[in-house]
Each structure stands twice: as C-alpha cells, then as structure tokens.
C-alpha cells in the first residue's frame, strides 16, 4: 500500500487487537507481527508505534512490564481489564466503519 494515512486512525485498534490475541508483546514484536500479517503492506514505524503505546498506557488500557533480556531492558505491554473492554468496543466500531465504507464504494453491497 502506497499510503498509510488510512491506517493512522486505526493504530490503537490494531495494537489492542494484537495484545488481546498474544497476551503480552514488546514494541518491535508488534511492528513485526503487523508486517507479517499484512505481508509487508503495512510497516509501523517506531515514531508512530511508541506514542500510541504511551497514550494507551496513559489511558489505563495497557500495563507495562519491564524485563531484562541479556543486557537490555525490554518493555512488555499487556491489556488491562479496561483495555480488554476497549478492544471489544473498538473492533465493533471498526467493523461498522468497514461495512459503511463497503456500502459507499460498492453500491451493490447492501447494509442490513
């Protein structure tokens, strides 16, 4: 995909969904999982990912666990209870958005 502008508004949903599926992940792991799932079409940069992670943490949706791996400290992110609820809400919102966009771009598609 040439432009990632469409993904920017969905970044928090992407992060929440991945953490919901994988219990806990560190930043680089999240970027690699997104790259893998999208077959390289979407590549998250650190400049986009870490502010989003910090915002979700500040909102009480993520807990952070710091572990020493070799000589490095690694931050693992996991959903809080509020984060799990927010994931359900965000996914429902995104599914509704996708349905509406599909109806707008494809007149043969009907909303039910």
PDB file of N, CA and C in Angstrom:
ATOM      1  N   UNK A   1       0.846  -1.182   0.000  1.00  0.00           N
ATOM      2  CA  UNK A   1       0.000   0.000   0.000  1.00  0.00           C
ATOM      3  C   UNK A   1       0.887   1.239   0.000  1.00  0.00           C
ATOM      4  N   UNK A   2       0.609   2.169  -0.860  1.00  0.00           N
ATOM      5  CA  UNK A   2       1.437   3.358  -1.016  1.00  0.00           C
ATOM      6  C   UNK A   2       1.303   4.323   0.159  1.00  0.00           C
ATOM      7  N   UNK A   3       0.103   4.485   0.692  1.00  0.00           N
ATOM      8  CA  UNK A   3      -0.148   5.453   1.751  1.00  0.00           C
ATOM      9  C   UNK A   3      -0.657   4.754   3.005  1.00  0.00           C
ATOM     10  N   UNK A   4      -0.154   5.189   4.141  1.00  0.00           N
ATOM     11  CA  UNK A   4      -0.617   4.610   5.399  1.00  0.00           C
ATOM     12  C   UNK A   4      -1.603   5.527   6.105  1.00  0.00           C
ATOM     13  N   UNK A   5      -2.048   6.588   5.432  1.00  0.00           N
ATOM     14  CA  UNK A   5      -2.979   7.517   6.068  1.00  0.00           C
ATOM     15  C   UNK A   5      -4.255   6.841   6.554  1.00  0.00           C
ATOM     16  N   UNK A   6      -4.743   5.863   5.813  1.00  0.00           N
ATOM     17  CA  UNK A   6      -5.963   5.175   6.218  1.00  0.00           C
ATOM     18  C   UNK A   6      -5.760   4.374   7.504  1.00  0.00           C
ATOM     19  N   UNK A   7      -4.537   3.937   7.749  1.00  0.00           N
ATOM     20  CA  UNK A   7      -4.258   3.132   8.937  1.00  0.00           C
ATOM     21  C   UNK A   7      -4.073   3.961  10.205  1.00  0.00           C
ATOM     22  N   UNK A   8      -3.716   5.218  10.062  1.00  0.00           N
ATOM     23  CA  UNK A   8      -3.391   6.046  11.234  1.00  0.00           C
ATOM     24  C   UNK A   8      -4.512   6.077  12.264  1.00  0.00           C
ATOM     25  N   UNK A   9      -5.744   6.209  11.813  1.00  0.00           N
ATOM     26  CA  UNK A   9      -6.862   6.259  12.734  1.00  0.00           C
ATOM     27  C   UNK A   9      -7.179   4.911  13.377  1.00  0.00           C
ATOM     28  N   UNK A  10      -6.580   3.849  12.852  1.00  0.00           N
ATOM     29  CA  UNK A  10      -6.839   2.502  13.355  1.00  0.00           C
ATOM     30  C   UNK A  10      -5.687   1.934  14.170  1.00  0.00           C
ATOM     31  N   UNK A  11      -4.638   2.713  14.372  1.00  0.00           N
ATOM     32  CA  UNK A  11      -3.446   2.195  15.030  1.00  0.00           C
ATOM     33  C   UNK A  11      -3.734   1.663  16.432  1.00  0.00           C
ATOM     34  N   UNK A  12      -4.489   2.399  17.222  1.00  0.00           N
ATOM     35  CA  UNK A  12      -4.769   1.918  18.572  1.00  0.00           C
ATOM     36  C   UNK A  12      -5.577   0.622  18.530  1.00  0.00           C
ATOM     37  N   UNK A  13      -6.499   0.510  17.582  1.00  0.00           N
ATOM     38  CA  UNK A  13      -7.288  -0.716  17.448  1.00  0.00           C
ATOM     39  C   UNK A  13      -6.395  -1.884  17.063  1.00  0.00           C
ATOM     40  N   UNK A  14      -5.462  -1.655  16.154  1.00  0.00           N
ATOM     41  CA  UNK A  14      -4.517  -2.696  15.746  1.00  0.00           C
ATOM     42  C   UNK A  14      -3.706  -3.178  16.941  1.00  0.00           C
ATOM     43  N   UNK A  15      -3.196  -2.244  17.726  1.00  0.00           N
ATOM     44  CA  UNK A  15      -2.390  -2.592  18.904  1.00  0.00           C
ATOM     45  C   UNK A  15      -3.224  -3.379  19.909  1.00  0.00           C
ATOM     46  N   UNK A  16      -4.413  -2.877  20.214  1.00  0.00           N
ATOM     47  CA  UNK A  16      -5.278  -3.557  21.185  1.00  0.00           C
ATOM     48  C   UNK A  16      -5.619  -4.968  20.725  1.00  0.00           C
ATOM     49  N   UNK A  17      -5.936  -5.126  19.445  1.00  0.00           N
ATOM     50  CA  UNK A  17      -6.291  -6.442  18.903  1.00  0.00           C
ATOM     51  C   UNK A  17      -5.121  -7.414  19.022  1.00  0.00           C
ATOM     52  N   UNK A  18      -3.919  -6.974  18.667  1.00  0.00           N
ATOM     53  CA  UNK A  18      -2.747  -7.852  18.768  1.00  0.00           C
ATOM     54  C   UNK A  18      -2.483  -8.258  20.212  1.00  0.00           C
ATOM     55  N   UNK A  19      -2.588  -7.305  21.126  1.00  0.00           N
ATOM     56  CA  UNK A  19      -2.345  -7.630  22.536  1.00  0.00           C
ATOM     57  C   UNK A  19      -3.435  -8.541  23.090  1.00  0.00           C
ATOM     58  N   UNK A  20      -4.630  -8.400  22.600  1.00  0.00           N
ATOM     59  CA  UNK A  20      -5.718  -9.283  23.011  1.00  0.00           C
ATOM     60  C   UNK A  20      -5.448 -10.718  22.569  1.00  0.00           C
ATOM     61  N   UNK A  21      -4.835 -10.872  21.409  1.00  0.00           N
ATOM     62  CA  UNK A  21      -4.540 -12.202  20.872  1.00  0.00           C
ATOM     63  C   UNK A  21      -3.272 -12.822  21.454  1.00  0.00           C
ATOM     64  N   UNK A  22      -2.310 -11.990  21.859  1.00  0.00           N
ATOM     65  CA  UNK A  22      -0.992 -12.503  22.236  1.00  0.00           C
ATOM     66  C   UNK A  22      -0.615 -12.248  23.685  1.00  0.00           C
ATOM     67  N   UNK A  23      -1.531 -11.859  24.509  1.00  0.00           N
ATOM     68  CA  UNK A  23      -1.312 -11.631  25.938  1.00  0.00           C
ATOM     69  C   UNK A  23      -0.365 -10.476  26.197  1.00  0.00           C
ATOM     70  N   UNK A  24       0.913 -10.631  25.875  1.00  0.00           N
ATOM     71  CA  UNK A  24       1.842  -9.518  26.047  1.00  0.00           C
ATOM     72  C   UNK A  24       2.842  -9.509  24.892  1.00  0.00           C
ATOM     73  N   UNK A  25       3.240  -8.298  24.519  1.00  0.00           N
ATOM     74  CA  UNK A  25       4.179  -8.131  23.408  1.00  0.00           C
ATOM     75  C   UNK A  25       5.050  -6.911  23.692  1.00  0.00           C
ATOM     76  N   UNK A  26       6.223  -6.879  23.086  1.00  0.00           N
ATOM     77  CA  UNK A  26       7.058  -5.677  23.156  1.00  0.00           C
ATOM     78  C   UNK A  26       6.963  -4.958  21.813  1.00  0.00           C
ATOM     79  N   UNK A  27       7.381  -3.704  21.795  1.00  0.00           N
ATOM     80  CA  UNK A  27       7.176  -2.851  20.634  1.00  0.00           C
ATOM     81  C   UNK A  27       7.641  -3.428  19.310  1.00  0.00           C
ATOM     82  N   UNK A  28       8.892  -3.862  19.245  1.00  0.00           N
ATOM     83  CA  UNK A  28       9.427  -4.393  17.992  1.00  0.00           C
ATOM     84  C   UNK A  28       8.627  -5.607  17.543  1.00  0.00           C
ATOM     85  N   UNK A  29       8.212  -6.414  18.494  1.00  0.00           N
ATOM     86  CA  UNK A  29       7.407  -7.602  18.187  1.00  0.00           C
ATOM     87  C   UNK A  29       6.078  -7.195  17.531  1.00  0.00           C
ATOM     88  N   UNK A  30       5.486  -6.114  18.011  1.00  0.00           N
ATOM     89  CA  UNK A  30       4.243  -5.614  17.431  1.00  0.00           C
ATOM     90  C   UNK A  30       4.473  -5.188  15.985  1.00  0.00           C
ATOM     91  N   UNK A  31       5.567  -4.447  15.741  1.00  0.00           N
ATOM     92  CA  UNK A  31       5.844  -3.993  14.371  1.00  0.00           C
ATOM     93  C   UNK A  31       6.042  -5.172  13.432  1.00  0.00           C
ATOM     94  N   UNK A  32       6.727  -6.202  13.908  1.00  0.00           N
ATOM     95  CA  UNK A  32       6.992  -7.361  13.065  1.00  0.00           C
ATOM     96  C   UNK A  32       5.730  -8.179  12.811  1.00  0.00           C
ATOM     97  N   UNK A  33       4.861  -8.261  13.795  1.00  0.00           N
ATOM     98  CA  UNK A  33       3.611  -9.008  13.629  1.00  0.00           C
ATOM     99  C   UNK A  33       2.709  -8.316  12.609  1.00  0.00           C
ATOM    100  N   UNK A  34       2.641  -6.990  12.669  1.00  0.00           N
ATOM    101  CA  UNK A  34       1.842  -6.232  11.699  1.00  0.00           C
ATOM    102  C   UNK A  34       2.407  -6.434  10.298  1.00  0.00           C
ATOM    103  N   UNK A  35       3.702  -6.356  10.179  1.00  0.00           N
ATOM    104  CA  UNK A  35       4.365  -6.565   8.882  1.00  0.00           C
ATOM    105  C   UNK A  35       4.069  -7.962   8.348  1.00  0.00           C
ATOM    106  N   UNK A  36       4.138  -8.963   9.230  1.00  0.00           N
ATOM    107  CA  UNK A  36       3.876 -10.351   8.834  1.00  0.00           C
ATOM    108  C   UNK A  36       2.427 -10.537   8.387  1.00  0.00           C
ATOM    109  N   UNK A  37       1.492 -10.060   9.183  1.00  0.00           N
ATOM    110  CA  UNK A  37       0.069 -10.233   8.893  1.00  0.00           C
ATOM    111  C   UNK A  37      -0.312  -9.559   7.579  1.00  0.00           C
ATOM    112  N   UNK A  38       0.265  -8.385   7.322  1.00  0.00           N
ATOM    113  CA  UNK A  38      -0.090  -7.630   6.121  1.00  0.00           C
ATOM    114  C   UNK A  38       0.852  -7.927   4.951  1.00  0.00           C
ATOM    115  N   UNK A  39       1.697  -8.934   5.117  1.00  0.00           N
ATOM    116  CA  UNK A  39       2.655  -9.319   4.069  1.00  0.00           C
ATOM    117  C   UNK A  39       3.479  -8.123   3.598  1.00  0.00           C
ATOM    118  N   UNK A  40       3.863  -7.284   4.572  1.00  0.00           N
ATOM    119  CA  UNK A  40       4.718  -6.140   4.291  1.00  0.00           C
ATOM    120  C   UNK A  40       4.015  -4.903   3.779  1.00  0.00           C
ATOM    121  N   UNK A  41       2.699  -4.962   3.589  1.00  0.00           N
ATOM    122  CA  UNK A  41       1.951  -3.810   3.087  1.00  0.00           C
ATOM    123  C   UNK A  41       1.906  -2.672   4.102  1.00  0.00           C
ATOM    124  N   UNK A  42       1.862  -3.016   5.378  1.00  0.00           N
ATOM    125  CA  UNK A  42       1.838  -2.004   6.439  1.00  0.00           C
ATOM    126  C   UNK A  42       3.056  -2.213   7.314  1.00  0.00           C
ATOM    127  N   UNK A  43       3.856  -1.173   7.441  1.00  0.00           N
ATOM    128  CA  UNK A  43       5.033  -1.246   8.296  1.00  0.00           C
ATOM    129  C   UNK A  43       4.956  -0.108   9.306  1.00  0.00           C
ATOM    130  N   UNK A  44       4.760  -0.469  10.561  1.00  0.00           N
ATOM    131  CA  UNK A  44       4.682   0.531  11.621  1.00  0.00           C
ATOM    132  C   UNK A  44       6.072   1.045  11.937  1.00  0.00           C
ATOM    133  N   UNK A  45       6.188   2.350  12.065  1.00  0.00           N
ATOM    134  CA  UNK A  45       7.457   2.938  12.464  1.00  0.00           C
ATOM    135  C   UNK A  45       7.455   3.133  13.977  1.00  0.00           C
ATOM    136  N   UNK A  46       8.639   3.207  14.555  1.00  0.00           N
ATOM    137  CA  UNK A  46       8.740   3.479  15.987  1.00  0.00           C
ATOM    138  C   UNK A  46       8.104   4.828  16.313  1.00  0.00           C
ATOM    139  N   UNK A  47       8.243   5.779  15.383  1.00  0.00           N
ATOM    140  CA  UNK A  47       7.685   7.114  15.586  1.00  0.00           C
ATOM    141  C   UNK A  47       6.171   7.131  15.670  1.00  0.00           C
ATOM    142  N   UNK A  48       5.521   6.137  15.111  1.00  0.00           N
ATOM    143  CA  UNK A  48       4.065   6.023  15.201  1.00  0.00           C
ATOM    144  C   UNK A  48       3.662   5.102  16.349  1.00  0.00           C
ATOM    145  N   UNK A  49       4.388   4.002  16.505  1.00  0.00           N
ATOM    146  CA  UNK A  49       4.012   2.984  17.480  1.00  0.00           C
ATOM    147  C   UNK A  49       4.150   3.444  18.921  1.00  0.00           C
ATOM    148  N   UNK A  50       5.320   3.946  19.303  1.00  0.00           N
ATOM    149  CA  UNK A  50       5.557   4.227  20.714  1.00  0.00           C
ATOM    150  C   UNK A  50       4.683   5.345  21.283  1.00  0.00           C
ATOM    151  N   UNK A  51       4.426   6.422  20.550  1.00  0.00           N
ATOM    152  CA  UNK A  51       3.460   7.398  21.081  1.00  0.00           C
ATOM    153  C   UNK A  51       2.075   6.775  21.292  1.00  0.00           C
ATOM    154  N   UNK A  52       1.670   5.891  20.386  1.00  0.00           N
ATOM    155  CA  UNK A  52       0.367   5.226  20.530  1.00  0.00           C
ATOM    156  C   UNK A  52       0.363   4.327  21.769  1.00  0.00           C
ATOM    157  N   UNK A  53       1.441   3.577  21.970  1.00  0.00           N
ATOM    158  CA  UNK A  53       1.539   2.723  23.161  1.00  0.00           C
ATOM    159  C   UNK A  53       1.498   3.562  24.435  1.00  0.00           C
ATOM    160  N   UNK A  54       2.225   4.668  24.456  1.00  0.00           N
ATOM    161  CA  UNK A  54       2.258   5.531  25.650  1.00  0.00           C
ATOM    162  C   UNK A  54       0.891   6.147  25.921  1.00  0.00           C
ATOM    163  N   UNK A  55       0.187   6.503  24.855  1.00  0.00           N
ATOM    164  CA  UNK A  55      -1.155   7.071  25.015  1.00  0.00           C
ATOM    165  C   UNK A  55      -2.118   6.028  25.594  1.00  0.00           C
ATOM    166  N   UNK A  56      -2.066   4.812  25.063  1.00  0.00           N
ATOM    167  CA  UNK A  56      -2.926   3.741  25.577  1.00  0.00           C
ATOM    168  C   UNK A  56      -2.600   3.427  27.036  1.00  0.00           C
ATOM    169  N   UNK A  57      -1.329   3.481  27.375  1.00  0.00           N
ATOM    170  CA  UNK A  57      -0.919   3.260  28.769  1.00  0.00           C
ATOM    171  C   UNK A  57      -1.465   4.371  29.661  1.00  0.00           C
ATOM    172  N   UNK A  58      -1.338   5.620  29.215  1.00  0.00           N
ATOM    173  CA  UNK A  58      -1.830   6.763  29.993  1.00  0.00           C
ATOM    174  C   UNK A  58      -3.346   6.709  30.180  1.00  0.00           C
ATOM    175  N   UNK A  59      -4.043   6.105  29.220  1.00  0.00           N
ATOM    176  CA  UNK A  59      -5.499   5.967  29.311  1.00  0.00           C
ATOM    177  C   UNK A  59      -5.912   4.801  30.212  1.00  0.00           C
ATOM    178  N   UNK A  60      -4.929   4.074  30.737  1.00  0.00           N
ATOM    179  CA  UNK A  60      -5.233   2.947  31.606  1.00  0.00           C
ATOM    180  C   UNK A  60      -5.620   1.679  30.875  1.00  0.00           C
ATOM    181  N   UNK A  61      -5.326   1.620  29.573  1.00  0.00           N
ATOM    182  CA  UNK A  61      -5.700   0.460  28.775  1.00  0.00           C
ATOM    183  C   UNK A  61      -4.593  -0.580  28.689  1.00  0.00           C
ATOM    184  N   UNK A  62      -3.366  -0.174  29.001  1.00  0.00           N
ATOM    185  CA  UNK A  62      -2.223  -1.088  28.966  1.00  0.00           C
ATOM    186  C   UNK A  62      -1.450  -1.041  30.273  1.00  0.00           C
ATOM    187  N   UNK A  63      -0.921  -2.189  30.652  1.00  0.00           N
ATOM    188  CA  UNK A  63       0.058  -2.290  31.729  1.00  0.00           C
ATOM    189  C   UNK A  63       1.405  -2.536  31.085  1.00  0.00           C
ATOM    190  N   UNK A  64       2.463  -2.081  31.730  1.00  0.00           N
ATOM    191  CA  UNK A  64       3.815  -2.276  31.217  1.00  0.00           C
ATOM    192  C   UNK A  64       4.604  -3.103  32.218  1.00  0.00           C
ATOM    193  N   UNK A  65       5.308  -4.079  31.691  1.00  0.00           N
ATOM    194  CA  UNK A  65       6.176  -4.941  32.497  1.00  0.00           C
ATOM    195  C   UNK A  65       7.572  -4.841  31.886  1.00  0.00           C
ATOM    196  N   UNK A  66       8.550  -4.499  32.709  1.00  0.00           N
ATOM    197  CA  UNK A  66       9.919  -4.367  32.214  1.00  0.00           C
ATOM    198  C   UNK A  66      10.709  -5.602  32.629  1.00  0.00           C
ATOM    199  N   UNK A  67      11.382  -6.213  31.654  1.00  0.00           N
ATOM    200  CA  UNK A  67      12.199  -7.406  31.902  1.00  0.00           C
ATOM    201  C   UNK A  67      13.583  -7.187  31.328  1.00  0.00           C
ATOM    202  N   UNK A  68      14.559  -7.776  31.991  1.00  0.00           N
ATOM    203  CA  UNK A  68      15.917  -7.710  31.470  1.00  0.00           C
ATOM    204  C   UNK A  68      16.149  -8.935  30.590  1.00  0.00           C
ATOM    205  N   UNK A  69      16.482  -8.678  29.330  1.00  0.00           N
ATOM    206  CA  UNK A  69      16.767  -9.737  28.367  1.00  0.00           C
ATOM    207  C   UNK A  69      18.216  -9.532  27.944  1.00  0.00           C
ATOM    208  N   UNK A  70      19.100 -10.416  28.404  1.00  0.00           N
ATOM    209  CA  UNK A  70      20.524 -10.223  28.138  1.00  0.00           C
ATOM    210  C   UNK A  70      20.981  -8.950  28.828  1.00  0.00           C
ATOM    211  N   UNK A  71      21.546  -8.042  28.066  1.00  0.00           N
ATOM    212  CA  UNK A  71      21.996  -6.759  28.618  1.00  0.00           C
ATOM    213  C   UNK A  71      20.999  -5.639  28.403  1.00  0.00           C
ATOM    214  N   UNK A  72      19.836  -5.974  27.859  1.00  0.00           N
ATOM    215  CA  UNK A  72      18.852  -4.953  27.519  1.00  0.00           C
ATOM    216  C   UNK A  72      17.601  -5.064  28.367  1.00  0.00           C
ATOM    217  N   UNK A  73      16.982  -3.913  28.575  1.00  0.00           N
ATOM    218  CA  UNK A  73      15.687  -3.883  29.249  1.00  0.00           C
ATOM    219  C   UNK A  73      14.619  -3.870  28.157  1.00  0.00           C
ATOM    220  N   UNK A  74      13.612  -4.684  28.321  1.00  0.00           N
ATOM    221  CA  UNK A  74      12.546  -4.773  27.330  1.00  0.00           C
ATOM    222  C   UNK A  74      11.211  -4.494  28.017  1.00  0.00           C
ATOM    223  N   UNK A  75      10.414  -3.630  27.392  1.00  0.00           N
ATOM    224  CA  UNK A  75       9.084  -3.306  27.913  1.00  0.00           C
ATOM    225  C   UNK A  75       8.053  -4.180  27.220  1.00  0.00           C
ATOM    226  N   UNK A  76       7.333  -4.927  28.018  1.00  0.00           N
ATOM    227  CA  UNK A  76       6.227  -5.732  27.501  1.00  0.00           C
ATOM    228  C   UNK A  76       4.925  -5.015  27.833  1.00  0.00           C
ATOM    229  N   UNK A  77       4.036  -4.993  26.868  1.00  0.00           N
ATOM    230  CA  UNK A  77       2.730  -4.359  27.039  1.00  0.00           C
ATOM    231  C   UNK A  77       1.665  -5.436  27.084  1.00  0.00           C
ATOM    232  N   UNK A  78       0.697  -5.246  27.977  1.00  0.00           N
ATOM    233  CA  UNK A  78      -0.445  -6.161  28.062  1.00  0.00           C
ATOM    234  C   UNK A  78      -1.689  -5.347  28.379  1.00  0.00           C
ATOM    235  N   UNK A  79      -2.827  -5.898  27.993  1.00  0.00           N
ATOM    236  CA  UNK A  79      -4.090  -5.207  28.221  1.00  0.00           C
ATOM    237  C   UNK A  79      -4.475  -5.233  29.691  1.00  0.00           C
ATOM    238  N   UNK A  80      -5.045  -4.135  30.158  1.00  0.00           N
ATOM    239  CA  UNK A  80      -5.700  -4.116  31.462  1.00  0.00           C
ATOM    240  C   UNK A  80      -7.125  -4.617  31.244  1.00  0.00           C
ATOM    241  N   UNK A  81      -7.876  -4.729  32.294  1.00  0.00           N
ATOM    242  CA  UNK A  81      -9.282  -5.117  32.152  1.00  0.00           C
ATOM    243  C   UNK A  81     -10.028  -4.085  31.304  1.00  0.00           C
ATOM    244  N   UNK A  82      -9.739  -2.799  31.556  1.00  0.00           N
ATOM    245  CA  UNK A  82     -10.355  -1.731  30.759  1.00  0.00           C
ATOM    246  C   UNK A  82      -9.902  -1.830  29.299  1.00  0.00           C
ATOM    247  N   UNK A  83      -8.662  -2.245  29.085  1.00  0.00           N
ATOM    248  CA  UNK A  83      -8.139  -2.402  27.736  1.00  0.00           C
ATOM    249  C   UNK A  83      -8.841  -3.505  26.974  1.00  0.00           C
ATOM    250  N   UNK A  84      -9.176  -4.578  27.670  1.00  0.00           N
ATOM    251  CA  UNK A  84      -9.898  -5.682  27.040  1.00  0.00           C
ATOM    252  C   UNK A  84     -11.283  -5.226  26.606  1.00  0.00           C
ATOM    253  N   UNK A  85     -11.961  -4.465  27.474  1.00  0.00           N
ATOM    254  CA  UNK A  85     -13.289  -3.938  27.124  1.00  0.00           C
ATOM    255  C   UNK A  85     -13.180  -2.961  25.962  1.00  0.00           C
ATOM    256  N   UNK A  86     -12.175  -2.106  25.981  1.00  0.00           N
ATOM    257  CA  UNK A  86     -11.981  -1.133  24.909  1.00  0.00           C
ATOM    258  C   UNK A  86     -11.706  -1.831  23.572  1.00  0.00           C
ATOM    259  N   UNK A  87     -10.993  -2.956  23.623  1.00  0.00           N
ATOM    260  CA  UNK A  87     -10.712  -3.725  22.405  1.00  0.00           C
ATOM    261  C   UNK A  87     -12.011  -4.181  21.759  1.00  0.00           C
ATOM    262  N   UNK A  88     -12.926  -4.711  22.551  1.00  0.00           N
ATOM    263  CA  UNK A  88     -14.224  -5.163  22.035  1.00  0.00           C
ATOM    264  C   UNK A  88     -14.970  -3.990  21.406  1.00  0.00           C
ATOM    265  N   UNK A  89     -14.981  -2.850  22.101  1.00  0.00           N
ATOM    266  CA  UNK A  89     -15.682  -1.665  21.598  1.00  0.00           C
ATOM    267  C   UNK A  89     -15.057  -1.148  20.311  1.00  0.00           C
ATOM    268  N   UNK A  90     -13.724  -1.066  20.273  1.00  0.00           N
ATOM    269  CA  UNK A  90     -13.014  -0.555  19.089  1.00  0.00           C
ATOM    270  C   UNK A  90     -13.219  -1.464  17.882  1.00  0.00           C
ATOM    271  N   UNK A  91     -13.190  -2.774  18.102  1.00  0.00           N
ATOM    272  CA  UNK A  91     -13.380  -3.712  16.991  1.00  0.00           C
ATOM    273  C   UNK A  91     -14.789  -3.608  16.429  1.00  0.00           C
ATOM    274  N   UNK A  92     -15.774  -3.455  17.281  1.00  0.00           N
ATOM    275  CA  UNK A  92     -17.156  -3.290  16.815  1.00  0.00           C
ATOM    276  C   UNK A  92     -17.293  -1.993  16.019  1.00  0.00           C
ATOM    277  N   UNK A  93     -16.658  -0.939  16.503  1.00  0.00           N
ATOM    278  CA  UNK A  93     -16.683   0.347  15.807  1.00  0.00           C
ATOM    279  C   UNK A  93     -16.016   0.238  14.440  1.00  0.00           C
ATOM    280  N   UNK A  94     -14.879  -0.444  14.375  1.00  0.00           N
ATOM    281  CA  UNK A  94     -14.158  -0.609  13.121  1.00  0.00           C
ATOM    282  C   UNK A  94     -14.953  -1.461  12.129  1.00  0.00           C
ATOM    283  N   UNK A  95     -15.583  -2.516  12.615  1.00  0.00           N
ATOM    284  CA  UNK A  95     -16.404  -3.357  11.726  1.00  0.00           C
ATOM    285  C   UNK A  95     -17.558  -2.562  11.130  1.00  0.00           C
ATOM    286  N   UNK A  96     -18.164  -1.702  11.920  1.00  0.00           N
ATOM    287  CA  UNK A  96     -19.248  -0.857  11.430  1.00  0.00           C
ATOM    288  C   UNK A  96     -18.725   0.114  10.373  1.00  0.00           C
ATOM    289  N   UNK A  97     -17.566   0.696  10.631  1.00  0.00           N
ATOM    290  CA  UNK A  97     -16.945   1.607   9.674  1.00  0.00           C
ATOM    291  C   UNK A  97     -16.668   0.898   8.350  1.00  0.00           C
ATOM    292  N   UNK A  98     -16.119  -0.307   8.419  1.00  0.00           N
ATOM    293  CA  UNK A  98     -15.802  -1.071   7.209  1.00  0.00           C
ATOM    294  C   UNK A  98     -17.074  -1.389   6.424  1.00  0.00           C
ATOM    295  N   UNK A  99     -18.137  -1.793   7.121  1.00  0.00           N
ATOM    296  CA  UNK A  99     -19.415  -2.062   6.450  1.00  0.00           C
ATOM    297  C   UNK A  99     -19.924  -0.822   5.726  1.00  0.00           C
ATOM    298  N   UNK A 100     -19.868   0.328   6.405  1.00  0.00           N
ATOM    299  CA  UNK A 100     -20.345   1.572   5.799  1.00  0.00           C
ATOM    300  C   UNK A 100     -19.490   1.978   4.601  1.00  0.00           C
ATOM    301  N   UNK A 101     -18.188   1.832   4.704  1.00  0.00           N
ATOM    302  CA  UNK A 101     -17.303   2.167   3.586  1.00  0.00           C
ATOM    303  C   UNK A 101     -17.553   1.226   2.413  1.00  0.00           C
ATOM    304  N   UNK A 102     -17.759  -0.045   2.703  1.00  0.00           N
ATOM    305  CA  UNK A 102     -18.041  -1.017   1.644  1.00  0.00           C
ATOM    306  C   UNK A 102     -19.320  -0.627   0.909  1.00  0.00           C
ATOM    307  N   UNK A 103     -20.328  -0.206   1.655  1.00  0.00           N
ATOM    308  CA  UNK A 103     -21.593   0.206   1.034  1.00  0.00           C
ATOM    309  C   UNK A 103     -21.406   1.461   0.190  1.00  0.00           C
ATOM    310  N   UNK A 104     -20.545   2.352   0.623  1.00  0.00           N
ATOM    311  CA  UNK A 104     -20.313   3.589  -0.135  1.00  0.00           C
ATOM    312  C   UNK A 104     -19.524   3.354  -1.414  1.00  0.00           C
ATOM    313  N   UNK A 105     -18.535   2.486  -1.376  1.00  0.00           N
ATOM    314  CA  UNK A 105     -17.687   2.277  -2.554  1.00  0.00           C
ATOM    315  C   UNK A 105     -18.230   1.202  -3.490  1.00  0.00           C
ATOM    316  N   UNK A 106     -19.132   0.381  -2.992  1.00  0.00           N
ATOM    317  CA  UNK A 106     -19.704  -0.685  -3.807  1.00  0.00           C
ATOM    318  C   UNK A 106     -21.229  -0.643  -3.662  1.00  0.00           C
ATOM    319  N   UNK A 107     -21.908   0.060  -4.558  1.00  0.00           N
ATOM    320  CA  UNK A 107     -23.363   0.206  -4.439  1.00  0.00           C
ATOM    321  C   UNK A 107     -24.128  -1.115  -4.423  1.00  0.00           C
ATOM    322  N   UNK A 108     -23.512  -2.179  -4.924  1.00  0.00           N
ATOM    323  CA  UNK A 108     -24.185  -3.484  -4.932  1.00  0.00           C
ATOM    324  C   UNK A 108     -24.220  -4.096  -3.524  1.00  0.00           C
ATOM    325  N   UNK A 109     -23.345  -3.630  -2.656  1.00  0.00           N
ATOM    326  CA  UNK A 109     -23.311  -4.108  -1.279  1.00  0.00           C
ATOM    327  C   UNK A 109     -24.402  -3.380  -0.502  1.00  0.00           C
ATOM    328  N   UNK A 110     -25.200  -4.137   0.212  1.00  0.00           N
ATOM    329  CA  UNK A 110     -26.303  -3.528   0.962  1.00  0.00           C
ATOM    330  C   UNK A 110     -26.093  -3.687   2.451  1.00  0.00           C
ATOM    331  N   UNK A 111     -26.359  -2.616   3.180  1.00  0.00           N
ATOM    332  CA  UNK A 111     -26.339  -2.692   4.640  1.00  0.00           C
ATOM    333  C   UNK A 111     -27.613  -3.371   5.109  1.00  0.00           C
ATOM    334  N   UNK A 112     -27.472  -4.205   6.101  1.00  0.00           N
ATOM    335  CA  UNK A 112     -28.660  -4.889   6.641  1.00  0.00           C
ATOM    336  C   UNK A 112     -28.919  -4.439   8.039  1.00  0.00           C
TER     337      UNK A 112
END
